[in-house]
């Protein structure tokens, strides 16, 4: 038997930080902010339309398209559009991005928001 209090948990590898410039509390139709990715692997199904503008580093996006896995590598100055319901992995190498997404109230509009376990 294992007891939760006796388990040693380690943080996931890599680093990801997010700072919102606007959120659903102060924006009606869209929100946005900055994110930093380094050696991380964030699996997610986006619940919104999203634009990502790469400010620095290398932004890596893995996703499925037409039943085929794809990998997109964006660098400084590149813009990426991600449509709602895309199943993806956010990755990066010393990467800072500005993101904008709509709708601003995607958390409230979603009945179920989940992180997905990719292998």
mmCIF file of N, CA and C in Angstrom:
data_model
loop_
_atom_site.group_PDB
_atom_site.id
_atom_site.type_symbol
_atom_site.label_atom_id
_atom_site.label_comp_id
_atom_site.label_asym_id
_atom_site.label_seq_id
_atom_site.Cartn_x
_atom_site.Cartn_y
_atom_site.Cartn_z
ATOM 1 N N UNK A 1 0.845 -1.181 0.000
ATOM 2 C CA UNK A 1 0.000 0.000 0.000
ATOM 3 C C UNK A 1 0.886 1.238 0.000
ATOM 4 N N UNK A 2 0.425 2.245 -0.701
ATOM 5 C CA UNK A 2 1.130 3.524 -0.715
ATOM 6 C C UNK A 2 0.253 4.571 -0.060
ATOM 7 N N UNK A 3 0.850 5.434 0.703
ATOM 8 C CA UNK A 3 0.144 6.556 1.312
ATOM 9 C C UNK A 3 0.563 7.836 0.592
ATOM 10 N N UNK A 4 -0.432 8.636 0.281
ATOM 11 C CA UNK A 4 -0.172 9.847 -0.486
ATOM 12 C C UNK A 4 0.894 10.710 0.180
ATOM 13 N N UNK A 5 0.846 10.849 1.479
ATOM 14 C CA UNK A 5 1.799 11.677 2.207
ATOM 15 C C UNK A 5 3.224 11.163 2.154
ATOM 16 N N UNK A 6 3.410 9.920 1.747
ATOM 17 C CA UNK A 6 4.747 9.325 1.684
ATOM 18 C C UNK A 6 5.325 9.329 0.265
ATOM 19 N N UNK A 7 4.557 9.776 -0.682
ATOM 20 C CA UNK A 7 5.003 9.789 -2.073
ATOM 21 C C UNK A 7 5.867 11.022 -2.318
ATOM 22 N N UNK A 8 7.009 10.823 -2.966
ATOM 23 C CA UNK A 8 7.853 11.949 -3.359
ATOM 24 C C UNK A 8 7.533 12.293 -4.803
ATOM 25 N N UNK A 9 7.065 13.509 -5.016
ATOM 26 C CA UNK A 9 6.709 13.939 -6.364
ATOM 27 C C UNK A 9 7.797 14.849 -6.906
ATOM 28 N N UNK A 10 8.077 14.665 -8.185
ATOM 29 C CA UNK A 10 9.051 15.503 -8.858
ATOM 30 C C UNK A 10 8.323 16.399 -9.854
ATOM 31 N N UNK A 11 8.803 17.630 -10.020
ATOM 32 C CA UNK A 11 8.169 18.489 -11.009
ATOM 33 C C UNK A 11 8.406 17.932 -12.406
ATOM 34 N N UNK A 12 7.505 18.206 -13.338
ATOM 35 C CA UNK A 12 7.717 17.732 -14.711
ATOM 36 C C UNK A 12 8.971 18.381 -15.290
ATOM 37 N N UNK A 13 9.597 17.737 -16.272
ATOM 38 C CA UNK A 13 10.789 18.327 -16.869
ATOM 39 C C UNK A 13 10.447 19.604 -17.626
ATOM 40 N N UNK A 14 11.398 20.485 -17.670
ATOM 41 C CA UNK A 14 11.219 21.714 -18.425
ATOM 42 C C UNK A 14 10.555 22.817 -17.633
ATOM 43 N N UNK A 15 10.227 23.868 -18.357
ATOM 44 C CA UNK A 15 9.660 25.053 -17.725
ATOM 45 C C UNK A 15 8.623 25.687 -18.642
ATOM 46 N N UNK A 16 7.530 26.117 -18.045
ATOM 47 C CA UNK A 16 6.507 26.865 -18.767
ATOM 48 C C UNK A 16 5.944 27.922 -17.817
ATOM 49 N N UNK A 17 5.894 29.149 -18.292
ATOM 50 C CA UNK A 17 5.321 30.243 -17.499
ATOM 51 C C UNK A 17 4.367 31.034 -18.378
ATOM 52 N N UNK A 18 3.292 31.543 -17.766
ATOM 53 C CA UNK A 18 2.286 32.316 -18.500
ATOM 54 C C UNK A 18 1.963 33.580 -17.721
ATOM 55 N N UNK A 19 1.831 34.700 -18.441
ATOM 56 C CA UNK A 19 1.403 35.967 -17.846
ATOM 57 C C UNK A 19 0.296 36.541 -18.728
ATOM 58 N N UNK A 20 -0.889 36.676 -18.155
ATOM 59 C CA UNK A 20 -2.016 37.203 -18.924
ATOM 60 C C UNK A 20 -1.959 38.718 -19.015
ATOM 61 N N UNK A 21 -2.196 39.245 -20.218
ATOM 62 C CA UNK A 21 -2.310 40.689 -20.414
ATOM 63 C C UNK A 21 -3.764 41.109 -20.261
ATOM 64 N N UNK A 22 -4.668 40.219 -20.655
ATOM 65 C CA UNK A 22 -6.109 40.442 -20.519
ATOM 66 C C UNK A 22 -6.740 39.078 -20.282
ATOM 67 N N UNK A 23 -7.800 39.050 -19.504
ATOM 68 C CA UNK A 23 -8.482 37.790 -19.220
ATOM 69 C C UNK A 23 -9.987 38.004 -19.331
ATOM 70 N N UNK A 24 -10.750 36.944 -19.134
ATOM 71 C CA UNK A 24 -12.205 37.035 -19.310
ATOM 72 C C UNK A 24 -12.852 37.998 -18.322
ATOM 73 N N UNK A 25 -12.162 38.319 -17.245
ATOM 74 C CA UNK A 25 -12.719 39.266 -16.269
ATOM 75 C C UNK A 25 -12.675 40.699 -16.778
ATOM 76 N N UNK A 26 -11.733 41.005 -17.695
ATOM 77 C CA UNK A 26 -11.649 42.380 -18.185
ATOM 78 C C UNK A 26 -11.709 42.484 -19.710
ATOM 79 N N UNK A 27 -11.984 41.375 -20.380
ATOM 80 C CA UNK A 27 -12.100 41.378 -21.845
ATOM 81 C C UNK A 27 -13.352 40.603 -22.243
ATOM 82 N N UNK A 28 -14.067 41.103 -23.220
ATOM 83 C CA UNK A 28 -15.318 40.479 -23.644
ATOM 84 C C UNK A 28 -15.123 39.350 -24.643
ATOM 85 N N UNK A 29 -14.377 39.610 -25.710
ATOM 86 C CA UNK A 29 -14.355 38.645 -26.804
ATOM 87 C C UNK A 29 -13.050 37.876 -26.958
ATOM 88 N N UNK A 30 -11.934 38.440 -26.484
ATOM 89 C CA UNK A 30 -10.676 37.722 -26.614
ATOM 90 C C UNK A 30 -9.763 38.052 -25.447
ATOM 91 N N UNK A 31 -8.727 37.248 -25.295
ATOM 92 C CA UNK A 31 -7.754 37.445 -24.235
ATOM 93 C C UNK A 31 -6.374 37.164 -24.806
ATOM 94 N N UNK A 32 -5.353 37.426 -24.032
ATOM 95 C CA UNK A 32 -3.998 37.182 -24.516
ATOM 96 C C UNK A 32 -2.968 37.441 -23.443
ATOM 97 N N UNK A 33 -1.731 37.185 -23.807
ATOM 98 C CA UNK A 33 -0.637 37.388 -22.875
ATOM 99 C C UNK A 33 0.654 36.813 -23.424
ATOM 100 N N UNK A 34 1.587 36.548 -22.519
ATOM 101 C CA UNK A 34 2.888 36.024 -22.884
ATOM 102 C C UNK A 34 3.070 34.647 -22.273
ATOM 103 N N UNK A 35 3.867 33.819 -22.944
ATOM 104 C CA UNK A 35 4.202 32.502 -22.396
ATOM 105 C C UNK A 35 5.663 32.209 -22.707
ATOM 106 N N UNK A 36 6.291 31.461 -21.810
ATOM 107 C CA UNK A 36 7.678 31.033 -21.989
ATOM 108 C C UNK A 36 7.707 29.516 -21.931
ATOM 109 N N UNK A 37 8.366 28.886 -22.891
ATOM 110 C CA UNK A 37 8.486 27.430 -22.951
ATOM 111 C C UNK A 37 9.963 27.060 -23.067
ATOM 112 N N UNK A 38 10.405 26.117 -22.248
ATOM 113 C CA UNK A 38 11.760 25.584 -22.394
ATOM 114 C C UNK A 38 11.780 24.122 -21.982
ATOM 115 N N UNK A 39 12.096 23.276 -22.944
ATOM 116 C CA UNK A 39 12.240 21.833 -22.709
ATOM 117 C C UNK A 39 11.023 21.233 -22.000
ATOM 118 N N UNK A 40 9.832 21.735 -22.296
ATOM 119 C CA UNK A 40 8.612 21.200 -21.692
ATOM 120 C C UNK A 40 7.786 20.488 -22.764
ATOM 121 N N UNK A 41 6.773 19.777 -22.325
ATOM 122 C CA UNK A 41 5.914 19.012 -23.225
ATOM 123 C C UNK A 41 4.506 19.087 -22.650
ATOM 124 N N UNK A 42 3.696 20.003 -23.161
ATOM 125 C CA UNK A 42 2.369 20.239 -22.605
ATOM 126 C C UNK A 42 1.323 19.724 -23.581
ATOM 127 N N UNK A 43 0.680 18.636 -23.208
ATOM 128 C CA UNK A 43 -0.360 18.035 -24.043
ATOM 129 C C UNK A 43 -1.702 18.679 -23.702
ATOM 130 N N UNK A 44 -2.491 18.990 -24.741
ATOM 131 C CA UNK A 44 -3.703 19.773 -24.523
ATOM 132 C C UNK A 44 -4.609 19.682 -25.741
ATOM 133 N N UNK A 45 -5.894 19.814 -25.533
ATOM 134 C CA UNK A 45 -6.837 20.039 -26.626
ATOM 135 C C UNK A 45 -7.338 21.455 -26.437
ATOM 136 N N UNK A 46 -7.006 22.352 -27.376
ATOM 137 C CA UNK A 46 -7.378 23.754 -27.200
ATOM 138 C C UNK A 46 -8.887 23.911 -27.299
ATOM 139 N N UNK A 47 -9.428 24.742 -26.433
ATOM 140 C CA UNK A 47 -10.871 24.991 -26.351
ATOM 141 C C UNK A 47 -11.218 26.367 -26.924
ATOM 142 N N UNK A 48 -10.347 26.872 -27.807
ATOM 143 C CA UNK A 48 -10.463 28.228 -28.326
ATOM 144 C C UNK A 48 -9.658 28.324 -29.611
ATOM 145 N N UNK A 49 -9.872 29.367 -30.384
ATOM 146 C CA UNK A 49 -8.988 29.705 -31.504
ATOM 147 C C UNK A 49 -7.824 30.495 -30.925
ATOM 148 N N UNK A 50 -6.607 30.222 -31.403
ATOM 149 C CA UNK A 50 -5.426 30.868 -30.811
ATOM 150 C C UNK A 50 -4.436 31.303 -31.885
ATOM 151 N N UNK A 51 -3.910 32.513 -31.723
ATOM 152 C CA UNK A 51 -2.781 32.989 -32.500
ATOM 153 C C UNK A 51 -1.575 33.026 -31.590
ATOM 154 N N UNK A 52 -0.436 32.594 -32.093
ATOM 155 C CA UNK A 52 0.816 32.646 -31.345
ATOM 156 C C UNK A 52 1.838 33.387 -32.191
ATOM 157 N N UNK A 53 2.428 34.434 -31.611
ATOM 158 C CA UNK A 53 3.482 35.205 -32.260
ATOM 159 C C UNK A 53 4.773 34.916 -31.512
ATOM 160 N N UNK A 54 5.755 34.345 -32.197
ATOM 161 C CA UNK A 54 7.012 33.962 -31.558
ATOM 162 C C UNK A 54 7.908 35.193 -31.440
ATOM 163 N N UNK A 55 8.226 35.548 -30.194
ATOM 164 C CA UNK A 55 9.073 36.709 -29.925
ATOM 165 C C UNK A 55 10.546 36.335 -29.890
ATOM 166 N N UNK A 56 10.847 35.118 -29.399
ATOM 167 C CA UNK A 56 12.236 34.693 -29.272
ATOM 168 C C UNK A 56 12.296 33.180 -29.123
ATOM 169 N N UNK A 57 13.389 32.584 -29.522
ATOM 170 C CA UNK A 57 13.583 31.148 -29.357
ATOM 171 C C UNK A 57 12.889 30.334 -30.435
ATOM 172 N N UNK A 58 12.640 29.074 -30.096
ATOM 173 C CA UNK A 58 12.034 28.131 -31.037
ATOM 174 C C UNK A 58 10.778 27.528 -30.417
ATOM 175 N N UNK A 59 9.641 27.769 -31.057
ATOM 176 C CA UNK A 59 8.349 27.237 -30.602
ATOM 177 C C UNK A 59 8.044 25.995 -31.425
ATOM 178 N N UNK A 60 7.726 24.907 -30.743
ATOM 179 C CA UNK A 60 7.453 23.637 -31.410
ATOM 180 C C UNK A 60 6.029 23.220 -31.086
ATOM 181 N N UNK A 61 5.284 22.888 -32.120
ATOM 182 C CA UNK A 61 3.902 22.465 -31.962
ATOM 183 C C UNK A 61 3.738 21.118 -32.649
ATOM 184 N N UNK A 62 3.319 20.112 -31.890
ATOM 185 C CA UNK A 62 3.017 18.804 -32.466
ATOM 186 C C UNK A 62 1.514 18.623 -32.429
ATOM 187 N N UNK A 63 0.931 18.154 -33.544
ATOM 188 C CA UNK A 63 -0.522 18.027 -33.635
ATOM 189 C C UNK A 63 -0.873 16.982 -34.676
ATOM 190 N N UNK A 64 -2.125 16.585 -34.681
ATOM 191 C CA UNK A 64 -2.624 15.649 -35.681
ATOM 192 C C UNK A 64 -3.433 16.425 -36.716
ATOM 193 N N UNK A 65 -3.229 16.077 -37.970
ATOM 194 C CA UNK A 65 -3.967 16.706 -39.063
ATOM 195 C C UNK A 65 -4.256 15.632 -40.095
ATOM 196 N N UNK A 66 -5.524 15.443 -40.406
ATOM 197 C CA UNK A 66 -5.923 14.418 -41.374
ATOM 198 C C UNK A 66 -5.355 13.047 -41.009
ATOM 199 N N UNK A 67 -5.477 12.706 -39.713
ATOM 200 C CA UNK A 67 -5.036 11.411 -39.177
ATOM 201 C C UNK A 67 -3.527 11.192 -39.317
ATOM 202 N N UNK A 68 -2.782 12.286 -39.413
ATOM 203 C CA UNK A 68 -1.339 12.200 -39.550
ATOM 204 C C UNK A 68 -0.688 13.143 -38.536
ATOM 205 N N UNK A 69 0.339 12.670 -37.839
ATOM 206 C CA UNK A 69 1.052 13.508 -36.875
ATOM 207 C C UNK A 69 1.932 14.505 -37.613
ATOM 208 N N UNK A 70 1.909 15.732 -37.138
ATOM 209 C CA UNK A 70 2.715 16.792 -37.759
ATOM 210 C C UNK A 70 3.510 17.517 -36.689
ATOM 211 N N UNK A 71 4.604 18.107 -37.100
ATOM 212 C CA UNK A 71 5.440 18.903 -36.203
ATOM 213 C C UNK A 71 5.748 20.224 -36.898
ATOM 214 N N UNK A 72 5.432 21.311 -36.225
ATOM 215 C CA UNK A 72 5.663 22.646 -36.763
ATOM 216 C C UNK A 72 6.715 23.319 -35.886
ATOM 217 N N UNK A 73 7.729 23.880 -36.492
ATOM 218 C CA UNK A 73 8.769 24.601 -35.752
ATOM 219 C C UNK A 73 8.730 26.054 -36.198
ATOM 220 N N UNK A 74 8.419 26.944 -35.262
ATOM 221 C CA UNK A 74 8.319 28.378 -35.554
ATOM 222 C C UNK A 74 9.422 29.117 -34.813
ATOM 223 N N UNK A 75 9.947 30.155 -35.464
ATOM 224 C CA UNK A 75 11.016 30.944 -34.870
ATOM 225 C C UNK A 75 10.625 32.411 -34.812
ATOM 226 N N UNK A 76 11.515 33.201 -34.258
ATOM 227 C CA UNK A 76 11.257 34.627 -34.047
ATOM 228 C C UNK A 76 10.595 35.267 -35.269
ATOM 229 N N UNK A 77 9.467 35.938 -35.016
ATOM 230 C CA UNK A 77 8.741 36.643 -36.065
ATOM 231 C C UNK A 77 7.647 35.820 -36.731
ATOM 232 N N UNK A 78 7.629 34.514 -36.486
ATOM 233 C CA UNK A 78 6.604 33.653 -37.083
ATOM 234 C C UNK A 78 5.293 33.758 -36.309
ATOM 235 N N UNK A 79 4.190 33.593 -37.025
ATOM 236 C CA UNK A 79 2.854 33.589 -36.430
ATOM 237 C C UNK A 79 2.211 32.248 -36.731
ATOM 238 N N UNK A 80 1.594 31.652 -35.707
ATOM 239 C CA UNK A 80 0.942 30.351 -35.838
ATOM 240 C C UNK A 80 -0.526 30.519 -35.454
ATOM 241 N N UNK A 81 -1.434 29.966 -36.264
ATOM 242 C CA UNK A 81 -2.856 29.940 -35.933
ATOM 243 C C UNK A 81 -3.219 28.508 -35.557
ATOM 244 N N UNK A 82 -3.924 28.352 -34.428
ATOM 245 C CA UNK A 82 -4.369 27.039 -33.962
ATOM 246 C C UNK A 82 -5.883 27.081 -33.810
ATOM 247 N N UNK A 83 -6.620 26.302 -34.615
ATOM 248 C CA UNK A 83 -8.081 26.311 -34.499
ATOM 249 C C UNK A 83 -8.576 25.547 -33.266
ATOM 250 N N UNK A 84 -9.731 25.944 -32.799
ATOM 251 C CA UNK A 84 -10.389 25.302 -31.660
ATOM 252 C C UNK A 84 -10.480 23.791 -31.868
ATOM 253 N N UNK A 85 -10.345 23.051 -30.771
ATOM 254 C CA UNK A 85 -10.425 21.583 -30.713
ATOM 255 C C UNK A 85 -9.211 20.862 -31.285
ATOM 256 N N UNK A 86 -8.121 21.578 -31.540
ATOM 257 C CA UNK A 86 -6.905 20.924 -32.008
ATOM 258 C C UNK A 86 -6.247 20.183 -30.846
ATOM 259 N N UNK A 87 -5.920 18.933 -31.070
ATOM 260 C CA UNK A 87 -5.200 18.106 -30.111
ATOM 261 C C UNK A 87 -3.719 18.320 -30.380
ATOM 262 N N UNK A 88 -2.963 18.780 -29.371
ATOM 263 C CA UNK A 88 -1.592 19.202 -29.638
ATOM 264 C C UNK A 88 -0.679 19.005 -28.446
ATOM 265 N N UNK A 89 0.598 19.303 -28.677
ATOM 266 C CA UNK A 89 1.608 19.411 -27.633
ATOM 267 C C UNK A 89 2.354 20.716 -27.871
ATOM 268 N N UNK A 90 2.393 21.574 -26.826
ATOM 269 C CA UNK A 90 3.202 22.781 -26.869
ATOM 270 C C UNK A 90 4.605 22.399 -26.388
ATOM 271 N N UNK A 91 5.624 22.815 -27.118
ATOM 272 C CA UNK A 91 7.015 22.605 -26.721
ATOM 273 C C UNK A 91 7.796 23.854 -27.090
ATOM 274 N N UNK A 92 9.024 23.955 -26.601
ATOM 275 C CA UNK A 92 9.839 25.096 -26.974
ATOM 276 C C UNK A 92 11.246 24.986 -26.456
ATOM 277 N N UNK A 93 12.103 25.788 -27.058
ATOM 278 C CA UNK A 93 13.496 25.895 -26.624
ATOM 279 C C UNK A 93 13.782 27.369 -26.385
ATOM 280 N N UNK A 94 13.877 27.745 -25.108
ATOM 281 C CA UNK A 94 14.083 29.148 -24.725
ATOM 282 C C UNK A 94 13.174 30.068 -25.530
ATOM 283 N N UNK A 95 11.899 29.739 -25.537
ATOM 284 C CA UNK A 95 10.935 30.390 -26.409
ATOM 285 C C UNK A 95 9.969 31.293 -25.636
ATOM 286 N N UNK A 96 9.865 32.527 -26.073
ATOM 287 C CA UNK A 96 8.876 33.462 -25.542
ATOM 288 C C UNK A 96 7.909 33.786 -26.668
ATOM 289 N N UNK A 97 6.609 33.711 -26.367
ATOM 290 C CA UNK A 97 5.578 34.001 -27.357
ATOM 291 C C UNK A 97 4.575 34.996 -26.786
ATOM 292 N N UNK A 98 3.888 35.675 -27.678
ATOM 293 C CA UNK A 98 2.686 36.411 -27.313
ATOM 294 C C UNK A 98 1.531 35.619 -27.910
ATOM 295 N N UNK A 99 0.485 35.398 -27.116
ATOM 296 C CA UNK A 99 -0.665 34.647 -27.611
ATOM 297 C C UNK A 99 -1.934 35.484 -27.484
ATOM 298 N N UNK A 100 -2.861 35.229 -28.394
ATOM 299 C CA UNK A 100 -4.190 35.833 -28.346
ATOM 300 C C UNK A 100 -5.184 34.719 -28.622
ATOM 301 N N UNK A 101 -6.252 34.675 -27.825
ATOM 302 C CA UNK A 101 -7.234 33.612 -28.028
ATOM 303 C C UNK A 101 -8.653 34.114 -27.825
ATOM 304 N N UNK A 102 -9.571 33.398 -28.485
ATOM 305 C CA UNK A 102 -10.992 33.735 -28.408
ATOM 306 C C UNK A 102 -11.794 32.439 -28.435
ATOM 307 N N UNK A 103 -12.847 32.339 -27.660
ATOM 308 C CA UNK A 103 -13.440 33.401 -26.848
ATOM 309 C C UNK A 103 -12.698 33.576 -25.518
ATOM 310 N N UNK A 104 -12.835 34.757 -24.938
ATOM 311 C CA UNK A 104 -12.179 35.046 -23.667
ATOM 312 C C UNK A 104 -12.710 34.159 -22.545
ATOM 313 N N UNK A 105 -13.967 33.769 -22.626
ATOM 314 C CA UNK A 105 -14.594 32.988 -21.547
ATOM 315 C C UNK A 105 -14.544 31.481 -21.822
ATOM 316 N N UNK A 106 -13.499 31.001 -22.486
ATOM 317 C CA UNK A 106 -13.442 29.584 -22.868
ATOM 318 C C UNK A 106 -13.516 28.656 -21.663
ATOM 319 N N UNK A 107 -12.985 29.067 -20.519
ATOM 320 C CA UNK A 107 -13.054 28.205 -19.318
ATOM 321 C C UNK A 107 -14.497 28.022 -18.863
ATOM 322 N N UNK A 108 -15.247 29.111 -18.849
ATOM 323 C CA UNK A 108 -16.642 29.038 -18.425
ATOM 324 C C UNK A 108 -17.501 28.322 -19.475
ATOM 325 N N UNK A 109 -17.150 28.488 -20.752
ATOM 326 C CA UNK A 109 -17.935 27.887 -21.829
ATOM 327 C C UNK A 109 -17.707 26.381 -21.946
ATOM 328 N N UNK A 110 -16.567 25.905 -21.465
ATOM 329 C CA UNK A 110 -16.252 24.474 -21.547
ATOM 330 C C UNK A 110 -16.840 23.756 -20.344
ATOM 331 N N UNK A 111 -17.559 22.692 -20.600
ATOM 332 C CA UNK A 111 -18.083 21.889 -19.500
ATOM 333 C C UNK A 111 -16.974 21.067 -18.870
ATOM 334 N N UNK A 112 -15.982 20.692 -19.684
ATOM 335 C CA UNK A 112 -14.918 19.829 -19.199
ATOM 336 C C UNK A 112 -13.610 20.256 -19.851
ATOM 337 N N UNK A 113 -12.663 20.648 -19.047
ATOM 338 C CA UNK A 113 -11.338 21.027 -19.540
ATOM 339 C C UNK A 113 -10.365 20.011 -18.977
ATOM 340 N N UNK A 114 -9.599 19.372 -19.854
ATOM 341 C CA UNK A 114 -8.691 18.346 -19.361
ATOM 342 C C UNK A 114 -7.333 18.414 -20.026
ATOM 343 N N UNK A 115 -6.319 18.030 -19.273
ATOM 344 C CA UNK A 115 -4.999 17.820 -19.837
ATOM 345 C C UNK A 115 -4.959 16.380 -20.284
ATOM 346 N N UNK A 116 -4.370 16.128 -21.418
ATOM 347 C CA UNK A 116 -4.382 14.793 -22.000
ATOM 348 C C UNK A 116 -3.045 14.119 -21.768
ATOM 349 N N UNK A 117 -3.066 12.832 -21.582
ATOM 350 C CA UNK A 117 -1.864 12.062 -21.333
ATOM 351 C C UNK A 117 -1.351 11.478 -22.652
ATOM 352 N N UNK A 118 -0.333 12.093 -23.196
ATOM 353 C CA UNK A 118 0.277 11.595 -24.428
ATOM 354 C C UNK A 118 1.447 10.724 -24.055
ATOM 355 N N UNK A 119 1.694 9.722 -24.823
ATOM 356 C CA UNK A 119 2.862 8.857 -24.616
ATOM 357 C C UNK A 119 3.839 9.076 -25.733
#
